[in-house]
CSV table of C-alpha atoms and ligand atoms in Angstrom, one decimal:
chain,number,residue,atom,x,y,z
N,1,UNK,CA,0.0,0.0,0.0
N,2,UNK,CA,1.1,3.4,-1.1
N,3,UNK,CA,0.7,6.1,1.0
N,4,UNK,CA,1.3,10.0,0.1
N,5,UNK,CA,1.8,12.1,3.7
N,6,UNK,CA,1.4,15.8,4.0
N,7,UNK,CA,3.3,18.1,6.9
N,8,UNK,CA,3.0,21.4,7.1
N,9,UNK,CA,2.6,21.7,11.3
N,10,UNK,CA,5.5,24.3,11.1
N,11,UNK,CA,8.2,25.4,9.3
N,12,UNK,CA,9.0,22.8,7.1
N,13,UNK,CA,6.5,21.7,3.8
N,14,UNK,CA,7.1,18.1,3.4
N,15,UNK,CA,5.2,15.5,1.2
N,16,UNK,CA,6.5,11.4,0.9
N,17,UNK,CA,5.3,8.7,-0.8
N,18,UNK,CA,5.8,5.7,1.8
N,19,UNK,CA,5.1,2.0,0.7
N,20,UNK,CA,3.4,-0.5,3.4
N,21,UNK,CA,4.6,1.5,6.5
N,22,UNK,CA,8.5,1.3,6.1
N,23,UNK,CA,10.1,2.1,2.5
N,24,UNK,CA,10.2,5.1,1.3
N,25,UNK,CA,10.1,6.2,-2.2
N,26,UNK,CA,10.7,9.8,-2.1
N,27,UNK,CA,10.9,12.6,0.7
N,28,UNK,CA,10.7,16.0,0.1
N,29,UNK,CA,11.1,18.7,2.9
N,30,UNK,CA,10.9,22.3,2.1
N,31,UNK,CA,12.5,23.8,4.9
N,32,UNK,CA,11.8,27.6,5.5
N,33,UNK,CA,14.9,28.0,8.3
N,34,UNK,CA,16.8,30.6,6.1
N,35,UNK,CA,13.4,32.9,5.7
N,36,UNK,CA,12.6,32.5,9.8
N,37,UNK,CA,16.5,32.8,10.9
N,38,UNK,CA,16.6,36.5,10.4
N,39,UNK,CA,13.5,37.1,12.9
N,40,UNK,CA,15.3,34.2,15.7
N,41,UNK,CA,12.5,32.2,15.1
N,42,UNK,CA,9.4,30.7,13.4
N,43,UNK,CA,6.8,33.6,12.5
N,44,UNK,CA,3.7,31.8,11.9
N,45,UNK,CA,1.8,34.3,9.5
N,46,UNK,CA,5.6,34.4,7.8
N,47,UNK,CA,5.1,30.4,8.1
N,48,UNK,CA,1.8,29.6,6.5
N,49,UNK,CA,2.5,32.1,4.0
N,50,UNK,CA,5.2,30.0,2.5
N,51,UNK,CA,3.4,26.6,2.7
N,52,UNK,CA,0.8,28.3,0.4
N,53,UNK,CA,3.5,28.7,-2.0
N,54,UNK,CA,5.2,25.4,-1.3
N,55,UNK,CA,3.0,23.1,-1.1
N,56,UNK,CA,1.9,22.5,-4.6
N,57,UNK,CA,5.6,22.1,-6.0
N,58,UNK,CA,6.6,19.7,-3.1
N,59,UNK,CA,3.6,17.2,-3.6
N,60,UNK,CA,4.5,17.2,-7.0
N,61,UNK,CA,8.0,16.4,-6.4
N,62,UNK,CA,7.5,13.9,-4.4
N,63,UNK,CA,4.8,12.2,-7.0
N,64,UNK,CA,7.7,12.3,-9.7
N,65,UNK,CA,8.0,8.6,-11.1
N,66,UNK,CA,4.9,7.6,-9.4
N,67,UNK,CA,1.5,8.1,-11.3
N,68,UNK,CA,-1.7,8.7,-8.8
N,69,UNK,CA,-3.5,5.5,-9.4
N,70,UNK,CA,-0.6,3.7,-7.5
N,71,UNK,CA,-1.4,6.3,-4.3
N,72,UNK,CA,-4.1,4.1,-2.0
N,73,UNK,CA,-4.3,6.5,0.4
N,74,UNK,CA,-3.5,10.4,2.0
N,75,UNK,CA,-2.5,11.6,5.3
N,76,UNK,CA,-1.9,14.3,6.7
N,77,UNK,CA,-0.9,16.3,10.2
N,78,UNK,CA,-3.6,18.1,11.4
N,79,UNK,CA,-2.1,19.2,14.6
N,80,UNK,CA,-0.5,20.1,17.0
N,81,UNK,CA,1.2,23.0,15.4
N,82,UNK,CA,0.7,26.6,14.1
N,83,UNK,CA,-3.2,26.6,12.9
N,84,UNK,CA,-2.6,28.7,9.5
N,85,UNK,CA,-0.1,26.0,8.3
N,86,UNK,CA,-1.6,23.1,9.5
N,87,UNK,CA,-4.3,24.2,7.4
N,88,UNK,CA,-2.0,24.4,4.4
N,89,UNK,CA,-1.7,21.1,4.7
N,90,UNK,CA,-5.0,19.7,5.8
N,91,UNK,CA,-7.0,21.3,2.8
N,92,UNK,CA,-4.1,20.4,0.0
N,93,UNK,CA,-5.2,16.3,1.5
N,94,UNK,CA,-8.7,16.7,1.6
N,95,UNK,CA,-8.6,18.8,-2.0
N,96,UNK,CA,-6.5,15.8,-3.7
N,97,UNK,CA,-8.7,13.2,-1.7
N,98,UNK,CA,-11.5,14.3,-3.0
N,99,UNK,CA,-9.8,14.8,-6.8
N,100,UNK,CA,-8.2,11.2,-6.6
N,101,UNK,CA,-10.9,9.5,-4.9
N,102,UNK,CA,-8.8,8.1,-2.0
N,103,UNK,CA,-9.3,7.7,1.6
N,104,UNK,CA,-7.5,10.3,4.0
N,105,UNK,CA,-6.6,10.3,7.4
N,106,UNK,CA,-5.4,12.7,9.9
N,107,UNK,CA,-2.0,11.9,11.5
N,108,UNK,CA,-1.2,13.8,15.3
N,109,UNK,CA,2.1,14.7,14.5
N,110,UNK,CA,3.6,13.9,17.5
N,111,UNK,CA,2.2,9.9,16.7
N,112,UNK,CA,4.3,10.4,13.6
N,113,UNK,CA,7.4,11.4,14.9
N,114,UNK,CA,7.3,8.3,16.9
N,115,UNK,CA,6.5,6.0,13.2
N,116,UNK,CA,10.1,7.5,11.6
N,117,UNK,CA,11.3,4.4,13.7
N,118,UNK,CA,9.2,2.2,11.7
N,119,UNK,CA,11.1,3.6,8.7
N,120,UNK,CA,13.8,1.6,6.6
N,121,UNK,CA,17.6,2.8,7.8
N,122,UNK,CA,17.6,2.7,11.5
N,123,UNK,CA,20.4,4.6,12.4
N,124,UNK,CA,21.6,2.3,15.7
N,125,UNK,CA,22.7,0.3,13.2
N,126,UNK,CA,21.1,-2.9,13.9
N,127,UNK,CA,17.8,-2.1,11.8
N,128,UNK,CA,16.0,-4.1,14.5
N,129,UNK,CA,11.8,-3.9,14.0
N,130,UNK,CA,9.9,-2.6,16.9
N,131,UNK,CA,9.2,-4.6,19.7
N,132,UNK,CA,6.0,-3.6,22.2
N,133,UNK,CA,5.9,-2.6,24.3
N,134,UNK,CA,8.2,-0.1,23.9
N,135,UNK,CA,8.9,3.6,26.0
N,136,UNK,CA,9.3,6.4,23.2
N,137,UNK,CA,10.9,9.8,23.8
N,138,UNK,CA,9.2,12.1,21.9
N,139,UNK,CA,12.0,15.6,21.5
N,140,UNK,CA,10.9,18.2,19.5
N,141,UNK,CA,10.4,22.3,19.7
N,142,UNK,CA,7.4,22.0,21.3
N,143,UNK,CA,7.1,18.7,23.1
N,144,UNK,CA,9.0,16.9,25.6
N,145,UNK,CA,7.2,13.9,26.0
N,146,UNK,CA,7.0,9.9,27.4
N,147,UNK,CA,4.8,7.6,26.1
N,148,UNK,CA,4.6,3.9,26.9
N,149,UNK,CA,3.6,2.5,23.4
N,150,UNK,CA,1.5,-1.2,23.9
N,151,UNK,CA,0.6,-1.8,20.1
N,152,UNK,CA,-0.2,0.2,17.2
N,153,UNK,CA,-2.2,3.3,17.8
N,154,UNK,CA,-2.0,2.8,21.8
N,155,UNK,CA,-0.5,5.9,23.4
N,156,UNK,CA,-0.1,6.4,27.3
N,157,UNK,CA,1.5,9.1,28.3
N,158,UNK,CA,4.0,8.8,31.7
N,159,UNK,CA,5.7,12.6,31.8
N,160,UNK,CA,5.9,15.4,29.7
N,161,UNK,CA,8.0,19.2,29.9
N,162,UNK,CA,6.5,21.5,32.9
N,163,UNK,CA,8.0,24.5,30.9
N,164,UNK,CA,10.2,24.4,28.0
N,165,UNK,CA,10.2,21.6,25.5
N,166,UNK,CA,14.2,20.8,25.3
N,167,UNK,CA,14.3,21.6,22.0
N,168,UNK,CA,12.8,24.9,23.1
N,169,UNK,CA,15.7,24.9,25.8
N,170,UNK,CA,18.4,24.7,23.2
N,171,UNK,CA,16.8,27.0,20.9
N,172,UNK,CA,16.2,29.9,23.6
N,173,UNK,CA,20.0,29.0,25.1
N,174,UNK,CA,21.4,29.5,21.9
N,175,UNK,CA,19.7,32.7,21.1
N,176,UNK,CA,21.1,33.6,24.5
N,177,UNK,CA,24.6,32.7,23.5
N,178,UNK,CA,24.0,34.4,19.9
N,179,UNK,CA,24.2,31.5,17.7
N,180,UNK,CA,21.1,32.0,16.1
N,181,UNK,CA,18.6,29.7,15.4
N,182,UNK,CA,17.6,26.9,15.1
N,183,UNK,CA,19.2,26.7,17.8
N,184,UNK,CA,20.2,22.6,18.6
N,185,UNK,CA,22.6,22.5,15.5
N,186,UNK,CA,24.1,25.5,16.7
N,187,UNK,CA,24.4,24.7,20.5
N,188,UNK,CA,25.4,21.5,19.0
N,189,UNK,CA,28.5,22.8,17.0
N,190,UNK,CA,29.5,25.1,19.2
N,191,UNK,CA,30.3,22.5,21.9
N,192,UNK,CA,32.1,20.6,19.8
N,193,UNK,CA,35.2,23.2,20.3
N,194,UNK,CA,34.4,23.4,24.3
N,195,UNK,CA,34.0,21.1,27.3
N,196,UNK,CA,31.5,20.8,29.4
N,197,UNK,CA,33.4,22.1,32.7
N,198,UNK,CA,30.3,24.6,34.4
N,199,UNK,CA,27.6,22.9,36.3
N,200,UNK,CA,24.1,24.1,35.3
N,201,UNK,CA,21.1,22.4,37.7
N,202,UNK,CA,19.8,19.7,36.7
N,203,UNK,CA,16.0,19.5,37.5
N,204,UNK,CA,15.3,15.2,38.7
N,205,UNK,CA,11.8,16.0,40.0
N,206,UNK,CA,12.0,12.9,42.0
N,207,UNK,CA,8.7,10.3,41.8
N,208,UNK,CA,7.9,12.1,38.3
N,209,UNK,CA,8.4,11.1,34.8
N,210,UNK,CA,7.9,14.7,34.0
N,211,UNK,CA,10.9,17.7,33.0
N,212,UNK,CA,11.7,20.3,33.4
N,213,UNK,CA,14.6,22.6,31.6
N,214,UNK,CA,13.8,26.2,32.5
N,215,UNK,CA,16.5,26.0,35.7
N,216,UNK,CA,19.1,25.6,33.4
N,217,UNK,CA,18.2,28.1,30.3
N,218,UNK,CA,18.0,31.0,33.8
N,219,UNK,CA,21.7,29.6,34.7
N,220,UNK,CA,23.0,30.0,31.7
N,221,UNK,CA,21.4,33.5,31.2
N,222,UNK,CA,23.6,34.2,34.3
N,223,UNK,CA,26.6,32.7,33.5
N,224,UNK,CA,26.6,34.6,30.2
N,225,UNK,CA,25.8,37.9,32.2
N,226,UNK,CA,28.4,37.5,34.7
N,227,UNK,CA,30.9,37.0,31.5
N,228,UNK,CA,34.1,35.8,31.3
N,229,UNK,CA,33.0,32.2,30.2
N,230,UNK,CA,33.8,31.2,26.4
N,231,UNK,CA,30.4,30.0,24.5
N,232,UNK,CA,31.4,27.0,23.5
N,233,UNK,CA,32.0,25.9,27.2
N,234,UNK,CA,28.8,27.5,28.2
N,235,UNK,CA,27.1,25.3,24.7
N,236,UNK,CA,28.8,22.3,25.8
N,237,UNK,CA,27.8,22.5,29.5
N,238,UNK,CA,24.1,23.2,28.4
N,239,UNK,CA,23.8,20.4,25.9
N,240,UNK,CA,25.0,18.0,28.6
N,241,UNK,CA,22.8,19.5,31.3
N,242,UNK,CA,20.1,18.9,28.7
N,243,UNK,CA,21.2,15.5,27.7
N,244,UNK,CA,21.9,14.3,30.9
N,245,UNK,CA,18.3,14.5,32.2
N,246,UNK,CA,17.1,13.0,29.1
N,247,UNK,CA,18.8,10.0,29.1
N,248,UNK,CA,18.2,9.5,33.0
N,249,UNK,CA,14.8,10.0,33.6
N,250,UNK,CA,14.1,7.9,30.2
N,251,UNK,CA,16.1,5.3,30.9
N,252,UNK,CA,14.5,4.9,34.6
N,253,UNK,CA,10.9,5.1,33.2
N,254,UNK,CA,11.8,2.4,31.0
N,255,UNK,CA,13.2,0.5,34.0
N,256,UNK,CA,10.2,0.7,35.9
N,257,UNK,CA,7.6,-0.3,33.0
N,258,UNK,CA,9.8,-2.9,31.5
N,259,UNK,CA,9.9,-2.3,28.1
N,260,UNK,CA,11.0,-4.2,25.4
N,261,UNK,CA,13.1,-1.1,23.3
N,262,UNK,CA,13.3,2.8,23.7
N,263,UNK,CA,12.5,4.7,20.6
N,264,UNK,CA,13.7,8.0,20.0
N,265,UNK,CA,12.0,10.8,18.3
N,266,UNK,CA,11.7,14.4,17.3
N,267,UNK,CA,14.2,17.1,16.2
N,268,UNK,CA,16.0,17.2,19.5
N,269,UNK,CA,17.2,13.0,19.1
N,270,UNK,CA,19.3,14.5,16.0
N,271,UNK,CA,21.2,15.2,18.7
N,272,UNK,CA,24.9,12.8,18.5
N,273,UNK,CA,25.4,13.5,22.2
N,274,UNK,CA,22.0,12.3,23.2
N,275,UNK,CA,22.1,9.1,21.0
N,276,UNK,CA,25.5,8.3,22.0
N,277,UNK,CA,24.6,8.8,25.5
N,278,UNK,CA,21.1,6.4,24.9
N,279,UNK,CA,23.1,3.7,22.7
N,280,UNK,CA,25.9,3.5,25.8
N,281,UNK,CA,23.3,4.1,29.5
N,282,UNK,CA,19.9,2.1,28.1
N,283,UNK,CA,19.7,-1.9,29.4
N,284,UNK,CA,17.6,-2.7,26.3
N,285,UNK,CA,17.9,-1.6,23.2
N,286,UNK,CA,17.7,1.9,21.5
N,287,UNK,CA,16.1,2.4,18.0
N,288,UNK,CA,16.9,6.0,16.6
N,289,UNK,CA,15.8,7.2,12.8
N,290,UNK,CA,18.7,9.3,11.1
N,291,UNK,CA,18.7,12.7,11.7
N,292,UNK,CA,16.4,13.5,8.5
N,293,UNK,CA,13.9,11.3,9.8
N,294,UNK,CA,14.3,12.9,13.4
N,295,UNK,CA,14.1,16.5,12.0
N,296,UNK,CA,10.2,17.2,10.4
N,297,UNK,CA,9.1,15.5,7.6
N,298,UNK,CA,6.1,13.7,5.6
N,299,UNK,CA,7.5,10.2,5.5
N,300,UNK,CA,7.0,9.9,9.1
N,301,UNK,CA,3.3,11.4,8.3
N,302,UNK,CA,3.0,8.7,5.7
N,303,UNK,CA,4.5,5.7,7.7
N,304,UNK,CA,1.6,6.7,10.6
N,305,UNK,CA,-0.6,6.8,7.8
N,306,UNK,CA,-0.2,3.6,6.9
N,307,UNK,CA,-1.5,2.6,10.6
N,308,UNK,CA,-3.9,4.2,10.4
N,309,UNK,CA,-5.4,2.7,7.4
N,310,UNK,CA,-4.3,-0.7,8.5
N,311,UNK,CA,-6.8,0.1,11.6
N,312,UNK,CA,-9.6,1.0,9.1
N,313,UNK,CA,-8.9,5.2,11.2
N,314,UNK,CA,-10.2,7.4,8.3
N,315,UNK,CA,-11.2,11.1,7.7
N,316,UNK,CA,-14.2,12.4,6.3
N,317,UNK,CA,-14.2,15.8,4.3
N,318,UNK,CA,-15.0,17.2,7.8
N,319,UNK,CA,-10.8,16.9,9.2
N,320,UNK,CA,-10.2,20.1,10.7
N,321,UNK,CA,-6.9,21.3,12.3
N,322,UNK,CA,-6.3,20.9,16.1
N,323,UNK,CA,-3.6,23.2,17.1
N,324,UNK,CA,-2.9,22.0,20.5
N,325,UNK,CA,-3.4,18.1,20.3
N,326,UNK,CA,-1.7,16.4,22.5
N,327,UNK,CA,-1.1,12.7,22.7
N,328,UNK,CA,-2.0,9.8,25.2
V,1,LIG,O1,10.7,17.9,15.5
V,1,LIG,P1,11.2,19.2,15.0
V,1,LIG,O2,11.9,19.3,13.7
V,1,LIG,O3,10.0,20.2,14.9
V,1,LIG,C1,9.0,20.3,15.9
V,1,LIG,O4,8.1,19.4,15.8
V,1,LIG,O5,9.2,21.1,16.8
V,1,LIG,O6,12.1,19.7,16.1
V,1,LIG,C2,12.8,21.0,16.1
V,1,LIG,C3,13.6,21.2,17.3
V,1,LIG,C4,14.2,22.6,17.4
V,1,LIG,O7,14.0,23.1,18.7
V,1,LIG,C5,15.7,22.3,17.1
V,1,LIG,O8,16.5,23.2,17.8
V,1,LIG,C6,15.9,20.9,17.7
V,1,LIG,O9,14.7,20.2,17.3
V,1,LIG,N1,17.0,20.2,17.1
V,1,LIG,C7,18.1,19.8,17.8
V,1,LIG,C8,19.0,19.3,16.9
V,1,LIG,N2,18.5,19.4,15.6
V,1,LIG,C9,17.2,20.0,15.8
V,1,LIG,N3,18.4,19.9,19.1
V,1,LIG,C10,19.6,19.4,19.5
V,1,LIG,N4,20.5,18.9,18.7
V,1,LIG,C11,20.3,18.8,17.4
V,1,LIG,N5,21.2,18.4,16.5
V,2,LIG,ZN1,8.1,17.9,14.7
């Protein structure tokens, strides 16, 4: 089964053509980073602006070499994220459901970002197939979150962020530090010429499988106004702070509801630190999609998709956008 998946939840316009869940036979992103960089982040009228002008050349791209009676089926994120994009997105699918005839389905992005593991090319190495149950980290700009994962379609959530999302950590740390944004790449690069000798807090919240990374963005803020530190110490420090917390409190919750495999997710496990940390710390194994996988896309929309249809979850002409979904 062929399935085309539509993303457009932020900044990036993505379509893929995904075959039964795990192949994929193209993957286009349009990223709008460069047009957002100059403001130090995503400006959502900016945003949805540009998916209107994206979104027809990217679906066509990714349909090149594959003619629309071999497409069985559309979906597409219809939240959480910014409400004018997502509903560049949503009425592209519905518009080319209706056209085509097919069945659509509305993916939570979040429940996508979790599927990229479902993908071909794992990148621990091992291309092992999910295994339930399993604990997945889901780390991206605006979500920090655990979810025990029983079968297909089955979220339960066991902690999320109580303020910033880390990848909202790294990206207000680095526009802190003035290395513009998006800011885990930069924090990211800048460490790689520093080491991490300053000790931010770490924030355990004992008996909780929640976060929390506001306590280290306010050290850093002071360490930075006090002076005299380089940036790349302060980057490195940060990103283990970060990192550090991540790997501990995920490992623990997958301790304690013996799981079979952690799955990594989301921007933030791009991260070479935090995989390298995971692959080294976890007692069971660690899957982790590339960093193109990690980073927003469609094939992850598509993979979900796929799941979706599997489970006989369709969309009627109805699908509206939910800007704060939330999953489990
Ligand atoms: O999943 P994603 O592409 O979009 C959202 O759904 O939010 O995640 C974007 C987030 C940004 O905050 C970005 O700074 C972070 O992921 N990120 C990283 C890295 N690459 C992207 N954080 C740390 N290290 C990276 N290499
Ligand atoms: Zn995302």
């Amino acid at each position: 089964m062929k399935v085309l998946g539509i993303e457009t939840s932020c900044d990036e316009t993505a379509a893929a053509i995904v075959e039964d869940g795990s192949s994929i036979i193209s993957n286009v992103v349009a990223s709008q980073i460069d047009i957002h960089a100059r403001y130090g982040g995503v400006v959502p009228e900016v945003a949805s602006r540009q998916h209107l002008l994206t979104i027809v050349p990217v679906i066509s791209q990714a349909m090149a070499g594959v003619s629309w009676p071999d497409i069985n089926g559309i979906a597409v994120t219809f939240g959480p994220g910014l409400a004018g994009s997502l509903l560049v997105g949503v009425n592209a699918a519905k518009a080319i459901a209706l056209a085509k005839n097919l069945p659509l389905t509305g993916v939570n992005h979040l429940e996508a970002h979790i599927y990229a593991n479902w993908l071909d090319s794992s990148r621990s190495g091992k291309n092992e197939p999910v295994k339930f149950p399993c604990l997945c980290l889901v780390v991206s700009g605006g979500h920090s979150d655990l979810v025990l994962m029983k079968r297909h379609g089955q979220f339960e959530k066991l902690g999320q962020t109580r303020d910033d999302a880390a990848g909202e950590a790294f990206d207000k740390a680095a526009r802190i530090l003035g290395l513009g944004y998006p800011g885990g790449p930069a924090i990211e690069r800048a460490s790689s010429s520093g080491t991490p000798c300053l000790s931010l807090p770490r924030a355990w919240l004992k008996d909780s499988h929640d976060f929390s990374f506001s306590g280290p963005k306010t050290a850093l803020w002071h360490l930075v106004q006090q002076g005299g530190v380089s940036v790349a110490d302060v980057a490195a420090s940060f990103q283990l702070a970060i990192v550090d917390v991540l790997v501990t409190k995920t490992i623990e919750a997958a301790r304690q509801s013996k799981v079979e495999q952690i799955l990594l997710s989301g921007g933030v496990a791009a991260n070479k630190m935090l995989t390298q940390q995971f692959l080294a710390k976890s007692p069971v194994p660690v899957l982790i999609p590339p960093p193109h996988l990690c980073t927003d896309n469609a094939a992850m929309v598509a993979a979900c998709g796929y799941y979706h249809f599997q489970a006989g979850k369709t969309n009627g002409y109805d699908l509206d956008v939910v800007p704060s979904l939330s999953l489990g």
